[in-house]
Amino acid sequence: MNQARDGLIAVYRALAQTFEAGGVLYLCGNGGSFADALHIKGELAKSFEKPRPLADPKLIKQLQKKDPGPELIKQLEQGLPVIVLGESHSLRSAYENDKQTQFSYAQELNAFAAHLKTGVLMGISTSGRAQNVIAALTLARAYQLTTISFTGPAGGPMALLADIDWRAPGNTTAEIQENQPPLYHALCRMIETHFFG
């Protein structure tokens, strides 16, 4: 569990630095790991455990001028920029209709990373062998993005492409899948406290 804890601290520091610099967190995975990526986005792009009311005075002033602006001020929360690769089904299916499916995450990452210069890519996989995630990590390294491999104990080829090798314990796929959410919930809690008190 020490490796998981050390990885958590390293990932927290990398994400805090990236968000402070105006960067983006990219996430990708397959199956349950894709669901985990969506889950992480849900905790970071809106409030997780702490209130996050709008705080930008200029934005609030502009919203006060016209309906439904005042209601937006009440309803909106501060969020952090997170992109889950593969979330656009139309883009993914269009690409996979013409090209090799294992490179669809890399294609979507390429569209963003060519223009948004600061970011972190976290690839999620219990085995560390997901070929489409490996391709995305390879591209992220070429763009000099920070790379994170979030896997089970084996690490797999993904770990070799990662600046931060984060491994959850577990002897089976199911055990790893059960152990990853408490780790990323701790990460989201730390990030939320860092930015929103």
mmCIF file with all atom_site columns, C-alpha atoms in Angstrom, residues 70-141:
data_model
loop_
_atom_site.group_PDB
_atom_site.id
_atom_site.type_symbol
_atom_site.label_atom_id
_atom_site.label_alt_id
_atom_site.label_comp_id
_atom_site.label_asym_id
_atom_site.label_entity_id
_atom_site.label_seq_id
_atom_site.pdbx_PDB_ins_code
_atom_site.Cartn_x
_atom_site.Cartn_y
_atom_site.Cartn_z
_atom_site.occupancy
_atom_site.B_iso_or_equiv
_atom_site.pdbx_formal_charge
_atom_site.auth_seq_id
_atom_site.auth_comp_id
_atom_site.auth_asym_id
_atom_site.auth_atom_id
_atom_site.pdbx_PDB_model_num
ATOM 1  C CA . PRO A 1 70  ? -28.552 35.896 -11.473 1.00 0.00 ? 70  PRO A CA 1
ATOM 2  C CA . GLU A 1 71  ? -29.786 32.303 -11.339 1.00 0.00 ? 71  GLU A CA 1
ATOM 3  C CA . LEU A 1 72  ? -26.571 31.118 -13.007 1.00 0.00 ? 72  LEU A CA 1
ATOM 4  C CA . ILE A 1 73  ? -24.621 32.823 -10.221 1.00 0.00 ? 73  ILE A CA 1
ATOM 5  C CA . LYS A 1 74  ? -26.568 30.740 -7.685  1.00 0.00 ? 74  LYS A CA 1
ATOM 6  C CA . GLN A 1 75  ? -26.408 27.465 -9.594  1.00 0.00 ? 75  GLN A CA 1
ATOM 7  C CA . LEU A 1 76  ? -22.919 27.325 -11.113 1.00 0.00 ? 76  LEU A CA 1
ATOM 8  C CA . GLU A 1 77  ? -19.894 25.914 -9.303  1.00 0.00 ? 77  GLU A CA 1
ATOM 9  C CA . GLN A 1 78  ? -16.194 26.324 -9.930  1.00 0.00 ? 78  GLN A CA 1
ATOM 10 C CA . GLY A 1 79  ? -14.730 23.336 -11.725 1.00 0.00 ? 79  GLY A CA 1
ATOM 11 C CA . LEU A 1 80  ? -11.388 22.076 -12.930 1.00 0.00 ? 80  LEU A CA 1
ATOM 12 C CA . PRO A 1 81  ? -10.733 21.283 -16.619 1.00 0.00 ? 81  PRO A CA 1
ATOM 13 C CA . VAL A 1 82  ? -10.944 17.537 -17.274 1.00 0.00 ? 82  VAL A CA 1
ATOM 14 C CA . ILE A 1 83  ? -11.293 15.798 -20.642 1.00 0.00 ? 83  ILE A CA 1
ATOM 15 C CA . VAL A 1 84  ? -12.150 12.095 -20.881 1.00 0.00 ? 84  VAL A CA 1
ATOM 16 C CA . LEU A 1 85  ? -10.821 10.703 -24.153 1.00 0.00 ? 85  LEU A CA 1
ATOM 17 C CA . GLY A 1 86  ? -13.441 8.607  -25.925 1.00 0.00 ? 86  GLY A CA 1
ATOM 18 C CA . GLU A 1 87  ? -16.376 10.481 -24.412 1.00 0.00 ? 87  GLU A CA 1
ATOM 19 C CA . SER A 1 88  ? -17.382 11.774 -27.863 1.00 0.00 ? 88  SER A CA 1
ATOM 20 C CA . HIS A 1 89  ? -18.948 8.719  -29.463 1.00 0.00 ? 89  HIS A CA 1
ATOM 21 C CA . SER A 1 90  ? -19.346 10.397 -32.851 1.00 0.00 ? 90  SER A CA 1
ATOM 22 C CA . LEU A 1 91  ? -15.659 11.354 -33.025 1.00 0.00 ? 91  LEU A CA 1
ATOM 23 C CA . ARG A 1 92  ? -14.544 7.938  -31.851 1.00 0.00 ? 92  ARG A CA 1
ATOM 24 C CA . SER A 1 93  ? -16.749 6.014  -34.283 1.00 0.00 ? 93  SER A CA 1
ATOM 25 C CA . ALA A 1 94  ? -15.818 8.307  -37.191 1.00 0.00 ? 94  ALA A CA 1
ATOM 26 C CA . TYR A 1 95  ? -12.118 7.788  -36.529 1.00 0.00 ? 95  TYR A CA 1
ATOM 27 C CA . GLU A 1 96  ? -12.426 4.032  -35.982 1.00 0.00 ? 96  GLU A CA 1
ATOM 28 C CA . ASN A 1 97  ? -14.381 3.700  -39.239 1.00 0.00 ? 97  ASN A CA 1
ATOM 29 C CA . ASP A 1 98  ? -11.332 4.950  -41.159 1.00 0.00 ? 98  ASP A CA 1
ATOM 30 C CA . LYS A 1 99  ? -8.306  4.078  -39.015 1.00 0.00 ? 99  LYS A CA 1
ATOM 31 C CA . GLN A 1 100 ? -7.036  1.476  -36.556 1.00 0.00 ? 100 GLN A CA 1
ATOM 32 C CA . THR A 1 101 ? -9.153  1.475  -33.410 1.00 0.00 ? 101 THR A CA 1
ATOM 33 C CA . GLN A 1 102 ? -6.203  1.362  -31.003 1.00 0.00 ? 102 GLN A CA 1
ATOM 34 C CA . PHE A 1 103 ? -5.226  4.912  -31.965 1.00 0.00 ? 103 PHE A CA 1
ATOM 35 C CA . SER A 1 104 ? -8.578  6.656  -31.395 1.00 0.00 ? 104 SER A CA 1
ATOM 36 C CA . TYR A 1 105 ? -7.615  8.038  -27.964 1.00 0.00 ? 105 TYR A CA 1
ATOM 37 C CA . ALA A 1 106 ? -4.340  9.308  -29.396 1.00 0.00 ? 106 ALA A CA 1
ATOM 38 C CA . GLN A 1 107 ? -6.208  11.080 -32.217 1.00 0.00 ? 107 GLN A CA 1
ATOM 39 C CA . GLU A 1 108 ? -8.488  12.898 -29.789 1.00 0.00 ? 108 GLU A CA 1
ATOM 40 C CA . LEU A 1 109 ? -5.544  13.803 -27.552 1.00 0.00 ? 109 LEU A CA 1
ATOM 41 C CA . ASN A 1 110 ? -3.676  15.105 -30.595 1.00 0.00 ? 110 ASN A CA 1
ATOM 42 C CA . ALA A 1 111 ? -6.509  17.519 -31.404 1.00 0.00 ? 111 ALA A CA 1
ATOM 43 C CA . PHE A 1 112 ? -6.242  19.084 -27.940 1.00 0.00 ? 112 PHE A CA 1
ATOM 44 C CA . ALA A 1 113 ? -2.542  18.805 -27.124 1.00 0.00 ? 113 ALA A CA 1
ATOM 45 C CA . ALA A 1 114 ? -1.470  20.508 -30.353 1.00 0.00 ? 114 ALA A CA 1
ATOM 46 C CA . HIS A 1 115 ? -3.201  23.670 -29.086 1.00 0.00 ? 115 HIS A CA 1
ATOM 47 C CA . LEU A 1 116 ? -3.363  23.367 -25.280 1.00 0.00 ? 116 LEU A CA 1
ATOM 48 C CA . LYS A 1 117 ? 0.283   23.154 -24.327 1.00 0.00 ? 117 LYS A CA 1
ATOM 49 C CA . THR A 1 118 ? 0.034   22.272 -20.629 1.00 0.00 ? 118 THR A CA 1
ATOM 50 C CA . GLY A 1 119 ? -1.546  19.100 -19.341 1.00 0.00 ? 119 GLY A CA 1
ATOM 51 C CA . VAL A 1 120 ? -1.427  15.720 -17.681 1.00 0.00 ? 120 VAL A CA 1
ATOM 52 C CA . LEU A 1 121 ? -2.587  12.427 -19.178 1.00 0.00 ? 121 LEU A CA 1
ATOM 53 C CA . MET A 1 122 ? -3.671  9.736  -16.735 1.00 0.00 ? 122 MET A CA 1
ATOM 54 C CA . GLY A 1 123 ? -4.147  6.330  -18.312 1.00 0.00 ? 123 GLY A CA 1
ATOM 55 C CA . ILE A 1 124 ? -6.223  3.892  -16.253 1.00 0.00 ? 124 ILE A CA 1
ATOM 56 C CA . SER A 1 125 ? -6.003  0.107  -16.629 1.00 0.00 ? 125 SER A CA 1
ATOM 57 C CA . THR A 1 126 ? -6.005  -2.790 -14.186 1.00 0.00 ? 126 THR A CA 1
ATOM 58 C CA . SER A 1 127 ? -3.423  -4.712 -16.247 1.00 0.00 ? 127 SER A CA 1
ATOM 59 C CA . GLY A 1 128 ? -1.389  -1.825 -17.648 1.00 0.00 ? 128 GLY A CA 1
ATOM 60 C CA . ARG A 1 129 ? -1.549  -3.444 -21.097 1.00 0.00 ? 129 ARG A CA 1
ATOM 61 C CA . ALA A 1 130 ? -4.352  -1.488 -22.829 1.00 0.00 ? 130 ALA A CA 1
ATOM 62 C CA . GLN A 1 131 ? -3.011  -0.767 -26.313 1.00 0.00 ? 131 GLN A CA 1
ATOM 63 C CA . ASN A 1 132 ? -5.109  2.342  -26.952 1.00 0.00 ? 132 ASN A CA 1
ATOM 64 C CA . VAL A 1 133 ? -4.003  3.812  -23.615 1.00 0.00 ? 133 VAL A CA 1
ATOM 65 C CA . ILE A 1 134 ? -0.368  2.964  -24.400 1.00 0.00 ? 134 ILE A CA 1
ATOM 66 C CA . ALA A 1 135 ? -0.705  4.828  -27.720 1.00 0.00 ? 135 ALA A CA 1
ATOM 67 C CA . ALA A 1 136 ? -2.147  7.881  -25.944 1.00 0.00 ? 136 ALA A CA 1
ATOM 68 C CA . LEU A 1 137 ? 0.653   7.826  -23.347 1.00 0.00 ? 137 LEU A CA 1
ATOM 69 C CA . THR A 1 138 ? 3.227   7.618  -26.141 1.00 0.00 ? 138 THR A CA 1
ATOM 70 C CA . LEU A 1 139 ? 1.745   10.686 -27.835 1.00 0.00 ? 139 LEU A CA 1
ATOM 71 C CA . ALA A 1 140 ? 1.501   12.559 -24.534 1.00 0.00 ? 140 ALA A CA 1
ATOM 72 C CA . ARG A 1 141 ? 5.214   12.014 -23.935 1.00 0.00 ? 141 ARG A CA 1
#
